[in-house]
Amino acid sequence: MANRYVYGFDEPTTGGRELLGGKGIGLAEMTQMGVPVPQGFTITTDACRAYMQERDLPDGLPDEVDEHVRRLEQRTGKRFGSDDDPLLVSVRSGAAVSMPGMMDTILNLGLNDEATEGLAARTDNPRFAYDSYRRLIQMFGEVVEGIDGHRFESALGSLKQARGAAQDTDLGPDDLRELVATYKGIYREETGTDFPTGARDQLLRAVRAVFASWDNPRAQVYRRAHEIADDLGTAVNVVQMVFGNKGDRSGTGVAFTRDPSTGATGLYGEFLANAQGEDVVAGIRTPQPIETMRSSLPKPFEQLLDTMRRLEEHYRDMQDIEFTVEDEQLYLLQTRSAKRTAAAALKAAVAMVEEGLIAREDAVGRIDPAQLDQLLHPMIDPKASLEVAAKGLNASPGAASGAIVFDADTAVERAKTGPVILVRWETTPDDIHGMIAAQGILTVHGGMTSHAAVVARGMGKPCVAGCDDLTLGDGGARIGEHSLQEGDVITIDGGTGRVFVGEVPLVPPQINEDFETILGWADEQRRLRVRANADNPEDATRAREFGAEGIGLCRTEHMFFGDRLPVVQEMILAETESGRRAALDRLLPFQQSDFEGIFEAMAGLPVTIRLLDPPLHEFLPAEHEATDDKLRARIRALQESNPMLGTRGCRLGLMYPEIYEMQVRAIARAAKAVQERTGDAPLVEVMHPLVGFREELARLRNLTESVWSEEAPEVEHLVGTMIEVPRAALRADEIAEVADFFSFGTNDLTQTTLAFSRDDAEGKFLTRYLEDGVLERNPFEVLDIEGVGDLMRIAVERGRSTKPEIKLGICGEHGGEPRSIAFCHELGLDYVSCSPFRVPLARLAAAQAALRESGAGSYVSAGG
Ligand code: PEP
Ligand code: MG
């Protein structure tokens, strides 16, 4: 049999979401549940992939579409293309992964001059008929022909002005008939052809356009930003029209089963009487809270409540629906797993466990760890008394300060030099690149479900929408009392809807009760331990508050700056070893007190201290800043062509052993002092960087042990190495003979394995590689599992073959990245270590890796 491309909503298939897309699978499942859904059918993603290959509809598809249209006609008793009682359909795109606003919808297909008259007569409602027709011409013109929507909007605006109409709904049937004529004129001017009158022609052209829109630039940008594969394709749903614009007993809305900003239980949404769906989503008219339906349309409202409860029980997750009421009859047009803020995801998950809807494992499994980042950023100090310049809707939480920009291209440009806030009347999918570049988004129009709000929540960016106190014009903005220009700084607080002029003080984030609860459940599941990278007592304390179980990397070079720098420079400039030792003696007490502070903060937990790593020239000024000849000569002597591969790491320790001796002495004294003072000895792990040869570590181990036995023989400690160069991974069996632990320094291991210098790659050829698709991800952010990961696997195997009990961890930045954490779990490492703010995220990601391994609670995308 030839490929089959079309399925009715009531026809079973095993292809699921991948084949039918999110919208299609939702419509099919709702049909099966007996939820009121319009009739219709889905053209599969297979057809889209075939279209992308052939640049045309695949053979057999038009016939299948005709066949399904015939079925629709039989069921509805209307005829597609009829002049008298026309069947009208919408065409709605729907990919397997939700891409809000990326793809397009066309409503009211099947109308032409005669059919509109027929519809007007049948419904006894010419206003409705012409309103539907003008919408078709506009949407068809925009989506199929790429006509700029503003042309239609401004024609509508002029007509309203001429008639003194405040709302679209104030226009009468004759006005709309006139508008149809104007729209047809625009269509003709822009395309050189007349608006197509054949229903079948309209439908097939619309299907083509939806398929083609999969590859439009804004869809590509969105996919790149969200790591969605380019070859998934979209399905197309052809749905019998139901009309929300038939009068006051009709309307359209969107609703969530819980509040998508906070997660609070209870119906949440918006409704517009006498309107079609795109009025709400486009933010053109500001909708009413859904509660208003309770009194205006009580029966459909009750039915809506009941349906939403059923949907949530069925999907066991928070749903986001679109619905239409036609003459008091409710229809659901879409249901999907709701996009939600991180706070809402946590609250809803905890509540659902309490309600018995899901298990704890499900709750842990369905929180997106990367999204938690939203909660782990600074917020506006709740105690600060601030002048609020304007207030809008709290569309997506978080605070952001930045320079105002008024368009997406400028946002991208200016974001290269500093944070920006994108300020718009409203956003459209064409603004997507600007939204990605901006720190936050502020719009004049639009509700909680406007494009700006939905997309910002998905991206985890602060957004204030519907800010009536803001006006734009003449290249500037008025916010309340203030006149502002591009580049002026504002702060927005998407959690409260407040807008401030200038920068505003921020405070560190707090982990709330829901967050604690979920993390507590995560801790029950995970096998990996989670440590933090911290170089000072404040970071160490914060890390413990976030649940860190030790320090996996304390970089000591940070302690060589500030008021210590002159002594460090003196040490570097000394011509003899004794000169260096004299300077180091003065540094020692500083180092010791640094370590004491950290050990006390970690009260008995393991602390890995990495001895000095960077090349010495980093502590000297640039040559042209040198104030005397001696300094200049030393700077020149230390210059290297490739410092990343030069005299750094353990090479430094072997060239200038007195530096490492001082550091070990300071560590041992600090450990002893803290043990005596507090009774809690830290479990110190002395770590040597950049080792490639067994002999390097063997010598440094001797150095460490001999100093340690002089200073604190009774204090427990370990000596180990970072694995940062491929040779160390390959000869891990030999190196393990002299190491108590390995810690994968995947920042350097990525540099040395790929032969990419990070500083020369990011922002340069690597950026280009990512744009051109040579690489899918930045290997400095997400571990290169096939390459760097393979070396790690070799190191683990070989290291354990010599020393089965060897302790293994990771302290490169990948230790805080969910996919890399999952890989570390799979390798059987003992711990991951990451920056303090990422510790909660790592706890969750580690639990999810364990759950996946046991086949439970896989992560469900909130994008559904
Ligand atoms: C590493 O290389 O992964 C590492 C943690 O060390 P640094 O980033 O300090 O080079
Ligand atoms: Mg390193």
XYZ file of N, CA and C and ligand atoms in Angstrom, residues 533 553 555 557 610 613 648 722 724 744-749 811-813, ligand 1:
64
model
N 31.961 24.088 43.526
C 33.236 24.750 43.300
C 33.177 26.073 44.062
N 36.103 21.644 44.104
C 37.212 22.398 43.524
C 37.327 23.741 44.219
N 39.773 26.709 43.810
C 40.870 27.200 42.961
C 41.676 28.197 43.794
N 44.260 30.068 42.989
C 44.857 31.262 42.376
C 44.074 32.525 42.714
N 42.820 22.668 44.965
C 43.698 22.541 43.812
C 44.858 23.520 43.948
N 47.499 26.819 39.533
C 47.389 26.296 38.169
C 47.833 27.258 37.073
N 52.328 25.763 33.328
C 51.192 25.924 34.241
C 50.903 24.576 34.864
N 43.850 16.033 38.954
C 42.819 16.285 37.963
C 43.177 15.471 36.731
N 42.975 16.164 33.081
C 42.709 17.312 32.212
C 43.387 17.201 30.857
N 37.797 14.930 37.155
C 37.864 15.293 35.739
C 37.707 16.798 35.569
N 38.780 17.408 35.086
C 38.741 18.850 34.780
C 38.338 18.973 33.327
N 37.045 18.913 33.095
C 36.576 18.796 31.708
C 36.654 20.118 30.940
N 36.935 21.224 31.644
C 37.183 22.457 30.888
C 38.468 22.285 30.082
N 39.533 21.922 30.795
C 40.797 21.712 30.089
C 40.761 20.437 29.256
N 40.105 19.400 29.759
C 40.083 18.156 28.984
C 39.381 18.375 27.637
N 34.920 18.267 38.101
C 34.833 19.633 38.605
C 34.857 20.669 37.489
N 34.880 20.219 36.220
C 34.726 21.169 35.112
C 33.297 21.691 35.114
N 33.045 22.719 34.302
C 31.700 23.330 34.334
C 30.596 22.358 33.958
C 38.974 22.250 34.358
O 39.923 22.374 33.596
O 37.945 21.631 34.085
C 39.017 22.891 35.661
C 38.049 22.703 36.526
O 40.057 23.741 35.879
P 40.082 25.252 35.383
O 38.726 25.554 34.823
O 40.427 26.056 36.577
O 41.154 25.188 34.361
